[in-house]
Short mmCIF file of C-alpha atoms in Angstrom, two decimals:
data_model
loop_
_atom_site.label_atom_id
_atom_site.label_comp_id
_atom_site.label_asym_id
_atom_site.label_seq_id
_atom_site.Cartn_x
_atom_site.Cartn_y
_atom_site.Cartn_z
CA MET K 1 0.00 0.00 0.00
CA PRO K 2 1.40 3.45 -0.88
CA THR K 3 1.90 5.85 1.98
CA ILE K 4 -0.90 8.40 2.11
CA HIS K 5 0.48 11.79 3.02
CA PRO K 6 -1.82 14.34 4.60
CA PRO K 7 -2.87 17.15 2.27
CA THR K 8 -0.59 20.18 2.59
CA ARG K 9 -2.60 22.62 0.51
CA PRO K 10 -4.52 24.14 3.47
CA VAL K 11 -1.18 25.08 5.06
CA LEU K 12 -0.26 27.12 1.97
CA GLU K 13 -3.64 28.68 1.16
CA GLY K 14 -3.47 32.44 1.58
CA LYS K 15 0.32 32.38 1.95
CA THR K 16 2.75 34.39 -0.12
CA MET K 17 6.08 33.43 -1.60
CA MET K 18 9.19 35.10 -2.92
CA ALA K 19 9.35 35.27 -6.71
CA ILE K 20 11.26 37.10 -9.40
CA VAL K 21 8.61 38.81 -11.53
CA THR K 22 9.68 39.93 -14.99
CA THR K 23 7.54 42.98 -15.66
CA GLY K 24 8.20 43.43 -19.38
CA VAL K 25 10.80 43.74 -22.11
CA GLY K 26 13.95 45.52 -21.01
CA GLY K 27 17.05 45.41 -18.86
CA TYR K 28 17.79 43.95 -15.44
CA ASP K 29 15.45 46.52 -13.87
CA ARG K 30 12.62 44.40 -15.26
CA LEU K 31 13.52 41.62 -12.79
CA GLU K 32 11.64 42.50 -9.60
CA VAL K 33 12.04 40.60 -6.32
CA SER K 34 8.42 40.35 -5.20
CA ARG K 35 5.99 38.73 -2.77
CA VAL K 36 3.16 37.01 -4.61
CA PRO K 37 0.49 34.47 -3.62
CA VAL K 38 1.49 30.82 -3.52
CA PRO K 39 -0.33 29.25 -6.51
CA ALA K 40 -3.09 26.78 -5.70
CA PRO K 41 -2.89 23.60 -7.81
CA ALA K 42 -5.98 23.15 -9.94
CA GLU K 43 -7.52 19.78 -10.69
CA GLY K 44 -4.92 17.73 -12.54
CA GLU K 45 -2.04 19.84 -11.19
CA VAL K 46 0.55 19.52 -8.46
CA LEU K 47 2.24 22.20 -6.40
CA VAL K 48 6.03 21.91 -6.43
CA GLN K 49 8.37 23.57 -3.96
CA VAL K 50 11.27 24.82 -6.06
CA LEU K 51 14.56 23.50 -4.68
CA ALA K 52 16.76 24.80 -7.51
CA ALA K 53 16.18 26.59 -10.83
CA GLY K 54 18.56 26.76 -13.78
CA VAL K 55 19.51 29.87 -15.78
CA ASN K 56 19.17 29.72 -19.56
CA ASN K 57 19.42 31.89 -22.66
CA THR K 58 15.66 31.41 -22.99
CA GLU K 59 14.82 33.61 -20.00
CA ILE K 60 17.25 36.31 -21.08
CA ASN K 61 15.98 36.27 -24.67
CA THR K 62 12.37 36.50 -23.49
CA ARG K 63 13.14 39.47 -21.23
CA LEU K 64 14.98 41.17 -24.10
CA GLY K 65 12.13 40.53 -26.54
CA TRP K 66 14.72 38.78 -28.71
CA TYR K 67 12.15 36.47 -30.30
CA SER K 68 10.60 39.47 -32.04
CA SER K 69 11.12 39.58 -35.81
CA SER K 70 12.33 43.16 -35.32
CA VAL K 71 15.51 41.93 -33.58
CA ALA K 72 18.38 41.09 -35.93
CA THR K 73 21.29 40.77 -33.49
CA GLY K 74 22.61 38.11 -31.14
CA THR K 75 21.65 37.89 -27.48
CA ASN K 76 24.56 39.95 -26.13
CA ASP K 77 24.00 42.80 -28.57
CA ALA K 78 20.28 42.75 -27.83
CA ALA K 79 21.06 43.03 -24.11
CA GLU K 80 23.14 46.15 -24.71
CA ASN K 81 20.44 47.70 -26.90
CA VAL K 82 17.71 47.51 -24.22
CA SER K 83 19.83 48.51 -21.22
CA GLY K 84 18.09 51.25 -19.28
CA GLN K 85 15.23 51.51 -21.77
CA THR K 86 11.54 50.71 -21.81
CA VAL K 87 10.87 48.59 -24.89
CA THR K 88 7.61 47.42 -26.44
CA ARG K 89 7.68 44.42 -28.76
CA PRO K 90 4.19 43.00 -29.29
CA ASP K 91 5.55 39.97 -31.12
CA GLY K 92 8.39 39.32 -28.70
CA GLY K 93 7.14 35.95 -27.48
CA TRP K 94 7.52 32.45 -28.92
CA ASN K 95 4.11 32.40 -30.56
CA THR K 96 2.40 35.64 -29.51
CA ALA K 97 3.24 38.43 -27.09
CA THR K 98 4.89 37.24 -23.88
CA PRO K 99 2.35 37.27 -21.03
CA PHE K 100 4.08 39.86 -18.81
CA PRO K 101 4.18 40.19 -15.86
CA LEU K 102 5.63 36.71 -15.72
CA ILE K 103 7.59 34.49 -13.35
CA GLN K 104 10.28 33.04 -15.59
CA GLY K 105 12.37 29.90 -15.07
CA ALA K 106 12.31 26.87 -17.38
CA ASP K 107 14.52 24.59 -15.25
CA CYS K 108 13.10 23.19 -12.04
CA CYS K 109 14.18 20.59 -9.56
CA GLY K 110 11.62 20.49 -6.81
CA ARG K 111 9.53 18.51 -4.38
CA ILE K 112 5.78 17.92 -4.64
CA VAL K 113 4.08 19.51 -1.64
CA ALA K 114 0.40 19.45 -2.63
CA VAL K 115 -1.95 18.09 -5.28
CA GLY K 116 -5.09 19.48 -6.86
CA ARG K 117 -8.58 18.17 -6.21
CA GLY K 118 -8.74 14.43 -6.82
CA GLY K 119 -4.98 14.10 -7.17
CA ASP K 120 -2.83 11.30 -5.81
CA GLU K 121 -1.66 12.38 -2.36
CA SER K 122 0.94 9.61 -2.35
CA SER K 123 3.07 11.70 -4.71
CA VAL K 124 3.58 14.35 -2.03
CA GLY K 125 7.21 14.40 -0.95
CA ALA K 126 8.64 13.09 -4.23
CA ARG K 127 11.68 14.89 -5.69
CA VAL K 128 10.95 15.69 -9.32
CA LEU K 129 12.09 17.38 -12.47
CA ILE K 130 9.54 19.35 -14.47
CA ARG K 131 9.36 18.92 -18.24
CA ALA K 132 9.84 22.49 -19.44
CA CYS K 133 8.34 21.97 -22.92
CA MET K 134 4.72 20.93 -22.53
CA ARG K 135 2.67 19.70 -25.50
CA THR K 136 -0.67 21.26 -24.70
CA GLN K 137 -2.62 19.23 -27.28
CA GLY K 138 -0.68 15.99 -27.02
CA PHE K 139 2.28 14.75 -29.04
CA SER K 140 0.31 14.60 -32.29
CA SER K 141 0.37 18.43 -32.31
CA MET K 142 3.39 20.75 -32.36
CA GLU K 143 1.67 23.29 -30.09
CA THR K 144 3.72 23.92 -26.95
CA SER K 145 3.56 25.72 -23.64
CA TRP K 146 6.95 26.46 -22.09
CA LEU K 147 7.49 26.72 -18.36
CA GLY K 148 8.65 30.25 -17.60
CA SER K 149 7.81 31.64 -21.06
CA ASP K 150 4.14 30.82 -21.64
CA ARG K 151 3.23 30.14 -18.01
CA ASP K 152 4.73 31.01 -14.62
CA GLY K 153 7.93 29.14 -13.97
CA ALA K 154 10.57 28.24 -11.41
CA PHE K 155 12.06 31.60 -10.36
CA ALA K 156 9.98 31.37 -7.19
CA GLN K 157 9.58 29.28 -4.08
CA PHE K 158 6.64 27.32 -5.54
CA VAL K 159 5.21 26.54 -8.96
CA ALA K 160 1.99 24.77 -10.01
CA VAL K 161 2.19 22.52 -13.07
CA PRO K 162 0.19 19.69 -14.70
CA GLU K 163 0.81 16.43 -12.86
CA HIS K 164 1.80 14.63 -16.09
CA GLU K 165 4.70 17.08 -16.55
CA VAL K 166 6.55 16.08 -13.36
CA PHE K 167 8.98 13.14 -13.35
CA THR K 168 10.38 11.53 -10.24
CA VAL K 169 14.12 10.92 -10.32
CA ASP K 170 16.09 8.49 -8.18
CA CYS K 171 19.74 9.50 -7.97
CA ASP K 172 22.32 10.93 -5.59
CA TRP K 173 22.73 14.23 -7.46
CA SER K 174 22.20 17.46 -5.54
CA ASP K 175 19.16 19.63 -6.23
CA ALA K 176 21.39 22.16 -7.99
CA GLU K 177 22.91 19.46 -10.20
CA LEU K 178 19.47 18.20 -11.20
CA ALA K 179 18.39 21.75 -12.06
CA THR K 180 21.02 21.86 -14.82
CA ILE K 181 19.15 19.21 -16.78
CA PRO K 182 15.63 20.06 -18.03
CA CYS K 183 15.97 22.83 -20.61
CA ALA K 184 19.56 22.34 -21.80
CA TYR K 185 19.55 18.55 -21.89
CA GLY K 186 15.95 18.31 -23.11
CA THR K 187 16.77 20.62 -26.01
CA ALA K 188 20.00 18.73 -26.71
CA GLU K 189 18.40 15.28 -26.59
CA ASN K 190 15.63 16.45 -28.91
CA MET K 191 18.18 17.66 -31.49
CA VAL K 192 20.36 14.55 -31.25
CA ARG K 193 17.33 12.29 -31.67
CA ARG K 194 15.87 14.19 -34.63
CA ALA K 195 19.26 14.33 -36.34
CA GLY K 196 19.44 10.53 -36.18
CA VAL K 197 22.85 10.50 -34.50
CA THR K 198 24.13 6.94 -34.21
CA SER K 199 27.38 5.12 -33.58
CA GLY K 200 30.02 6.38 -35.97
CA SER K 201 28.24 9.62 -36.89
CA ARG K 202 30.62 12.56 -37.24
CA VAL K 203 28.90 15.36 -35.32
CA VAL K 204 30.06 18.99 -35.16
CA VAL K 205 28.76 20.88 -32.12
CA THR K 206 29.03 24.67 -31.96
CA GLY K 207 28.98 26.47 -28.62
CA ALA K 208 30.22 23.23 -27.10
CA SER K 209 31.04 24.82 -23.74
CA GLY K 210 27.53 26.19 -23.17
CA GLY K 211 24.64 24.49 -21.42
CA VAL K 212 23.07 23.00 -24.56
CA GLY K 213 26.36 22.40 -26.41
CA SER K 214 27.98 20.56 -23.51
CA ALA K 215 24.83 18.43 -23.20
CA VAL K 216 24.96 17.61 -26.93
CA ILE K 217 28.58 16.42 -26.56
CA GLN K 218 27.57 14.01 -23.79
CA LEU K 219 24.39 12.80 -25.48
CA ALA K 220 26.07 12.23 -28.84
CA LYS K 221 28.97 10.41 -27.19
CA ARG K 222 26.61 8.04 -25.33
CA ARG K 223 25.31 7.04 -28.79
CA GLY K 224 28.85 6.30 -29.97
CA ALA K 225 29.26 9.33 -32.23
CA HIS K 226 32.58 10.98 -33.10
CA THR K 227 32.14 14.50 -31.71
CA ILE K 228 33.89 17.69 -32.80
CA GLY K 229 33.32 20.51 -30.32
CA ILE K 230 33.66 24.16 -31.34
CA ALA K 231 34.70 26.40 -28.45
CA SER K 232 36.94 29.33 -27.57
CA GLU K 233 40.56 28.49 -26.80
CA ALA K 234 40.14 29.20 -23.07
CA LYS K 235 37.41 26.53 -22.79
CA GLN K 236 38.76 23.83 -25.08
CA ASP K 237 40.39 21.67 -22.39
CA ARG K 238 37.11 21.55 -20.48
CA VAL K 239 35.22 20.53 -23.63
CA ARG K 240 37.74 17.73 -24.20
CA ALA K 241 37.12 16.58 -20.64
CA LEU K 242 33.44 16.10 -21.57
CA GLY K 243 34.51 13.50 -24.10
CA ALA K 244 34.77 15.51 -27.33
CA ASP K 245 37.09 13.68 -29.74
CA THR K 246 38.28 16.92 -31.37
CA VAL K 247 38.00 20.53 -30.18
CA LEU K 248 38.49 23.51 -32.49
CA GLY K 249 37.89 27.24 -32.62
CA ARG K 250 34.89 28.31 -34.74
CA ASP K 251 37.02 30.22 -37.24
CA GLU K 252 39.28 27.24 -37.89
CA ALA K 253 36.72 24.44 -38.18
CA LEU K 254 36.39 24.51 -41.96
CA SER K 255 40.10 24.92 -42.66
CA VAL K 256 41.07 22.07 -40.30
CA LEU K 257 38.26 19.60 -41.02
CA GLY K 258 37.68 20.41 -44.67
CA SER K 259 34.43 20.57 -46.57
CA GLU K 260 32.05 17.60 -46.53
CA SER K 261 33.66 16.17 -43.38
CA ALA K 262 30.62 15.87 -41.10
CA ASP K 263 27.37 13.91 -41.08
CA VAL K 264 25.61 16.25 -38.65
CA VAL K 265 26.09 19.83 -37.49
CA ILE K 266 24.25 20.85 -34.30
CA ASP K 267 24.48 24.62 -34.23
CA ASN K 268 22.88 26.98 -31.71
CA VAL K 269 25.22 29.85 -32.58
CA ALA K 270 24.32 30.68 -36.23
CA GLY K 271 25.26 34.29 -37.11
CA THR K 272 28.13 34.90 -39.52
CA GLY K 273 29.55 31.39 -39.08
CA PHE K 274 26.47 29.69 -40.56
CA PRO K 275 27.77 29.24 -44.17
CA ALA K 276 30.87 27.42 -42.95
CA MET K 277 28.71 24.98 -40.99
CA LEU K 278 26.83 23.98 -44.15
CA SER K 279 30.12 23.60 -46.00
CA LEU K 280 31.25 21.10 -43.36
CA LEU K 281 28.34 18.80 -44.13
CA GLN K 282 28.78 15.94 -46.53
CA ARG K 283 26.19 15.39 -49.22
CA GLY K 284 22.97 14.24 -47.58
CA GLY K 285 24.07 15.69 -44.23
CA THR K 286 21.85 17.18 -41.55
CA TYR K 287 21.95 20.62 -39.92
CA VAL K 288 20.00 21.00 -36.67
CA SER K 289 19.35 24.12 -34.59
CA SER K 290 17.29 25.29 -31.64
CA GLY K 291 18.89 28.71 -31.16
CA ALA K 292 20.93 31.52 -32.65
CA ILE K 293 22.90 33.25 -29.90
CA GLY K 294 25.37 34.65 -32.43
CA GLY K 295 22.61 36.25 -34.53
CA PRO K 296 19.30 35.04 -36.02
CA LEU K 297 19.83 36.31 -39.57
CA VAL K 298 22.20 34.20 -41.66
CA GLU K 299 23.46 34.01 -45.23
CA LEU K 300 22.20 30.92 -47.03
CA ASP K 301 23.35 29.96 -50.50
CA MET K 302 20.43 27.88 -51.73
CA ARG K 303 22.75 26.04 -54.11
CA THR K 304 24.68 24.65 -51.15
CA PHE K 305 21.40 23.55 -49.62
CA TYR K 306 19.83 21.76 -52.56
CA LEU K 307 22.85 20.61 -54.56
CA LYS K 308 24.19 18.82 -51.45
CA ASP K 309 20.77 17.32 -50.61
CA LEU K 310 20.98 18.73 -47.09
CA THR K 311 18.32 18.43 -44.41
CA LEU K 312 17.75 21.46 -42.17
CA ILE K 313 15.85 20.70 -38.96
CA GLY K 314 14.45 23.28 -36.56
CA CYS K 315 13.84 22.00 -33.03
CA THR K 316 11.59 23.61 -30.44
CA ALA K 317 8.84 21.15 -29.46
CA TRP K 318 10.30 18.18 -27.60
CA ASP K 319 9.31 14.73 -28.75
CA ASP K 320 7.53 12.33 -26.37
CA ALA K 321 10.54 10.14 -25.59
CA VAL K 322 12.94 12.99 -24.80
CA PHE K 323 12.30 13.61 -21.12
CA PRO K 324 11.73 10.01 -19.97
CA SER K 325 14.99 9.13 -21.74
CA LEU K 326 16.87 11.84 -19.85
CA ILE K 327 15.56 10.55 -16.52
CA SER K 328 16.77 7.06 -17.42
CA TYR K 329 20.23 8.39 -18.41
CA ILE K 330 20.53 10.14 -15.03
CA GLU K 331 19.43 7.10 -13.06
CA ARG K 332 21.84 4.83 -14.96
CA GLY K 333 24.73 7.26 -14.57
CA GLU K 334 25.16 7.77 -18.33
CA ILE K 335 25.38 11.56 -18.20
CA ARG K 336 26.73 13.96 -15.63
CA PRO K 337 25.70 17.46 -14.64
CA LEU K 338 27.85 20.47 -15.42
CA LEU K 339 27.17 22.85 -12.56
CA ALA K 340 29.22 25.99 -13.13
CA LYS K 341 27.99 28.19 -10.25
CA VAL K 342 25.16 28.62 -7.75
CA PHE K 343 23.49 31.94 -6.85
CA PRO K 344 20.71 32.87 -4.41
CA LEU K 345 17.47 33.51 -6.28
CA ASP K 346 17.46 37.22 -5.45
CA GLN K 347 20.86 37.54 -7.16
CA ILE K 348 19.34 36.67 -10.55
CA ALA K 349 20.60 39.86 -12.22
CA ALA K 350 24.19 39.06 -11.19
CA ALA K 351 23.74 35.50 -12.47
CA GLN K 352 22.43 36.66 -15.84
CA ARG K 353 25.20 39.25 -16.22
CA GLU K 354 27.84 36.62 -15.57
CA PHE K 355 26.00 34.18 -17.81
CA LEU K 356 26.27 36.62 -20.72
CA ASP K 357 30.02 37.01 -20.12
CA LYS K 358 30.31 33.42 -21.43
CA VAL K 359 33.43 32.59 -19.43
CA HIS K 360 31.82 29.56 -17.75
CA VAL K 361 31.35 25.98 -18.91
CA GLY K 362 28.03 24.36 -18.09
CA ASN K 363 25.07 25.83 -16.24
CA PHE K 364 24.26 28.42 -13.57
CA VAL K 365 21.62 27.60 -10.96
CA LEU K 366 19.51 29.76 -8.63
CA ILE K 367 18.49 28.58 -5.15
CA PRO K 368 15.33 30.10 -3.62
CA PRO K 369 15.12 30.58 0.16
CA ALA K 370 13.38 27.83 2.07
CA PRO K 371 9.74 28.76 2.78
CA LEU K 372 8.93 29.83 6.31
#
């Protein structure tokens, strides 16, 4: 018989919690440390106490309004352009306008503390990861709802989410280590799967020292691929330590490897280096992307695309198997977390500033204060 835990919702009703509320598009002044009501889980939802929350480009890009078609620069340039300004971008969200004010935070390691009406009370107390990319109409549809972008997320002491989006995890990792996984590794696993990476595939990974890039290196290696990481010279030894077979600077990749030397390129940098990435691909090769931190507008020679029979794959919506697979990799010890630094939740601006400096390898994590 499962242990039946007493309901905890009445203890939290009417209580407030600390949260970082992003009030709109703009600079760090848009990140407000606030007291807001603890959300009540609706029917079919659970209430999760946030134990640790990861920092991603996604939250920064959303605050900057970078997803707007009016933005033509990379993330860092966009951050400089909005500093100290009030900016309105009605199309700045993933699908429509971002629903500001918003509690951001796509990465959450937490513990279930309450369930909605009719929910299974035996789940209370379980340590869980939340699937950040939610398929609102099932996996037959590409429609998504992202934690922290389309609905309130993990930059708070509590978050309410659908019960089918929480996954228990049995491992000896710390809460902060687990919080490095959902967004970066979910995005990486989705790209590796869709690209069809298998044993012997030659895979070029740009931004290999970042959260997603470092995850791609690990996830491609566990499939037996030959991985070529692209990273700045200062970070190359750390990328090799992840298991990359070769590590190069972005500007030297084509000259060292030669054209038509790769089966797959997984590129979340884009920008001016995009043409070289297509040149690296052999005929019939696959280019996969879920980001463009170096700049969203690229130069594409259509002759390279069609004469080489290339496949270009955009990845946002995670496939059904992605998150359960990640949980199994963690529990079997097949991947390891890359925790670069931990900050208190109220130091989010400092964390994002340092994140944009790009001197770290891996992921930053925020820790909210324990509730009273």
